[in-house]
Amino acid sequence: MTKNALFVGVLAGSKSDAPKLEKGLKILDELGIAYRVSYCSAHRDPERLKTTVAKWEEEGAIAFICAAGLAAHLPGVTASMTLKPVIGVPLDAALGGLDSLLSIVQMPPGVPVAAVGVDNAKNAAFLAAQIAALIDPEAGERLANYRTQAREAARRDDESMN
Ligand code: RP5
């Protein structure tokens, strides 16, 4: 992906979300997917979110990962500003994350957000990598290798029980 300077735009509602975001960034690193990160609140600084989304789109963002807790409007507001796929990561900042999950998935028809599980930044990274693989076959190969390794590890776990 880096050869075309394409990247995944990663947004989080607050720097306090960073520890949960890290797990996803590690997966993107392992899969060799380029990304940029910004802490950008949809509520505290919507103007900055708007300029960041527009700038990243212009500079080659192929998809956005948006992580937020509480009234998690960051993914939905980002989706309203771009036609690129937006992956929402609901974070557990209260109520077990159910508040964030519902805030993210209940989008009006025509402005979808693809949501992953609560605190599951890893799956957001995998989904972003799958989107990257649509235009970058090498990213697809790395993903396939990852799945092969995961399958083999699961079989080893099973075999160690017998
Ligand atoms: C959300 O509110 C953020 O995404 C975070 O999960 C939560 C708390 O934010 P801080 O008050 O820690 O900045 O907008």
Coordinates of C-alpha atoms and ligand atoms in Angstrom, one line a residue:
M1 CA 0.0 0.0 0.0
T2 CA 2.8 2.4 0.8
K3 CA 3.9 2.4 -2.8
N4 CA 0.7 4.4 -3.8
A5 CA 0.9 6.5 -0.6
L6 CA -2.6 5.2 0.2
F7 CA -3.4 4.9 3.9
V8 CA -6.1 4.2 6.5
G9 CA -7.2 7.3 8.4
V10 CA -7.5 6.4 12.1
L11 CA -9.5 8.8 14.3
A12 CA -10.3 8.6 18.0
G13 CA -12.5 10.9 20.0
S14 CA -10.0 11.5 22.8
K15 CA -6.4 10.8 23.7
S16 CA -7.8 8.8 26.6
D17 CA -8.9 6.2 23.9
A18 CA -5.3 5.6 22.9
P19 CA -4.7 2.4 24.9
K20 CA -7.6 0.7 23.2
L21 CA -6.6 2.0 19.8
E22 CA -3.1 0.7 20.1
K23 CA -4.2 -2.9 19.7
G24 CA -5.6 -2.1 16.2
L25 CA -2.6 0.0 15.2
K26 CA -0.4 -3.0 16.1
I27 CA -2.4 -5.2 13.7
L28 CA -2.1 -2.6 10.9
D29 CA 1.7 -2.5 11.6
E30 CA 1.9 -6.3 11.4
L31 CA -0.1 -6.3 8.1
G32 CA 2.1 -3.6 6.6
I33 CA -0.9 -1.2 6.2
A34 CA 0.0 2.5 6.2
Y35 CA -2.1 4.7 8.5
R36 CA -2.3 8.1 10.1
V37 CA -3.7 8.8 13.5
S38 CA -5.5 11.9 14.9
Y39 CA -7.4 12.6 18.1
C40 CA -10.4 14.5 16.9
S41 CA -13.6 14.9 18.9
A42 CA -16.8 15.2 16.9
H43 CA -18.3 17.2 19.7
R44 CA -15.5 19.3 21.1
D45 CA -14.0 20.3 17.7
P46 CA -16.2 19.4 14.7
E47 CA -14.5 22.0 12.5
R48 CA -11.1 20.3 13.0
L49 CA -12.7 16.9 12.2
K50 CA -14.1 18.3 9.0
T51 CA -10.8 19.6 7.8
T52 CA -8.9 16.5 8.8
V53 CA -11.3 14.2 6.9
A54 CA -11.2 16.4 3.8
K55 CA -7.3 16.7 4.0
W56 CA -6.8 12.9 4.5
E57 CA -9.3 12.1 1.6
E58 CA -7.3 14.4 -0.7
E59 CA -4.1 12.8 0.4
G60 CA -5.1 9.2 -0.2
A61 CA -7.2 7.8 2.7
I62 CA -8.9 4.6 1.4
A63 CA -11.0 4.1 4.6
F64 CA -11.5 5.5 8.1
I65 CA -11.4 3.8 11.4
C66 CA -13.2 5.9 14.1
A67 CA -13.0 4.9 17.7
A68 CA -15.1 6.6 20.4
G69 CA -16.9 6.1 23.7
L70 CA -20.0 7.4 25.3
A71 CA -22.2 9.3 22.8
A72 CA -19.9 8.0 20.1
H73 CA -20.9 10.2 17.1
L74 CA -17.4 10.4 15.6
P75 CA -17.8 7.5 13.2
G76 CA -21.3 8.7 12.0
V77 CA -20.2 12.3 11.6
T78 CA -17.1 11.2 9.7
A79 CA -19.4 9.0 7.5
S80 CA -21.4 12.1 6.7
M81 CA -18.3 13.8 5.4
T82 CA -16.9 11.1 3.1
L83 CA -17.9 8.4 0.7
K84 CA -14.9 6.2 1.9
P85 CA -15.9 3.3 4.1
V86 CA -16.0 4.2 7.8
I87 CA -15.4 1.5 10.4
G88 CA -16.6 2.4 13.9
V89 CA -15.1 1.0 17.1
P90 CA -17.4 1.4 20.1
L91 CA -15.4 1.9 23.2
D92 CA -16.4 1.0 26.7
A93 CA -16.3 4.3 28.6
A94 CA -19.5 3.6 30.4
L95 CA -22.5 1.1 30.4
G96 CA -20.2 -1.6 29.1
G97 CA -19.9 0.2 25.7
L98 CA -23.5 -0.5 24.8
D99 CA -24.2 3.2 24.6
S100 CA -21.3 3.6 22.1
L101 CA -22.3 0.6 20.1
L102 CA -25.8 1.9 19.6
S103 CA -24.6 5.4 18.8
I104 CA -22.4 4.0 16.1
V105 CA -24.7 1.4 14.4
Q106 CA -28.0 3.3 14.4
M107 CA -27.2 5.3 11.3
P108 CA -29.8 6.6 8.9
P109 CA -30.1 4.8 5.6
G110 CA -27.6 6.1 3.1
V111 CA -24.9 6.9 5.6
P112 CA -23.7 3.6 6.9
V113 CA -21.0 2.9 9.4
A114 CA -19.5 -0.6 9.6
A115 CA -19.3 -1.3 13.3
V116 CA -17.1 -3.9 15.1
G117 CA -17.5 -5.2 18.6
V118 CA -17.0 -3.2 21.8
D119 CA -13.2 -2.3 22.2
N120 CA -12.4 -4.5 19.2
A121 CA -9.9 -2.2 17.5
K122 CA -8.2 -5.3 16.2
N123 CA -11.1 -6.2 14.0
A124 CA -11.4 -2.7 12.7
A125 CA -7.8 -3.0 11.6
F126 CA -8.5 -6.4 9.9
L127 CA -11.5 -5.0 8.1
A128 CA -9.5 -2.0 7.0
A129 CA -6.8 -4.3 5.7
Q130 CA -9.4 -6.3 3.7
I131 CA -10.5 -3.0 2.1
A132 CA -6.9 -2.2 1.3
A133 CA -6.5 -5.7 -0.2
L134 CA -9.2 -4.7 -2.8
I135 CA -6.6 -2.5 -4.4
D136 CA -3.4 -4.0 -3.1
P137 CA -2.8 -7.7 -3.8
E138 CA 0.2 -7.7 -1.6
A139 CA -1.9 -6.6 1.4
G140 CA -4.2 -9.5 0.5
E141 CA -1.3 -12.0 0.6
R142 CA -0.2 -10.7 4.0
L143 CA -3.8 -11.1 5.3
A144 CA -4.0 -14.6 3.9
N145 CA -0.7 -15.5 5.7
Y146 CA -2.1 -14.1 8.9
R147 CA -5.1 -16.3 8.7
T148 CA -3.0 -19.3 7.9
Q149 CA -0.9 -18.7 11.0
A150 CA -4.0 -18.2 13.1
R151 CA -5.5 -21.5 11.9
E152 CA -2.2 -23.3 12.5
A153 CA -1.9 -21.9 16.0
A154 CA -5.5 -22.9 16.8
R155 CA -4.8 -26.5 15.6
R156 CA -1.6 -26.6 17.7
D157 CA -3.7 -25.5 20.7
D158 CA -6.2 -28.3 20.0
E159 CA -3.4 -30.9 19.5
S160 CA -1.8 -30.0 22.8
M161 CA -5.0 -31.0 24.5
N162 CA -4.9 -34.6 23.2
Ligands
RP5_1 C1 -15.5 10.2 23.9 O1 -15.7 10.4 25.3 C2 -14.1 9.7 23.7 O2 -14.0 8.9 22.6 C3 -13.8 9.0 25.0 O3 -14.1 7.6 24.8 C4 -14.8 9.6 26.0 C5 -14.2 10.3 27.1 O4 -13.3 11.3 26.6 P1 -12.4 12.2 27.5 O5 -13.3 12.9 28.5 O6 -11.5 11.2 28.3 O7 -11.6 13.1 26.6 O8 -15.8 11.4 23.2

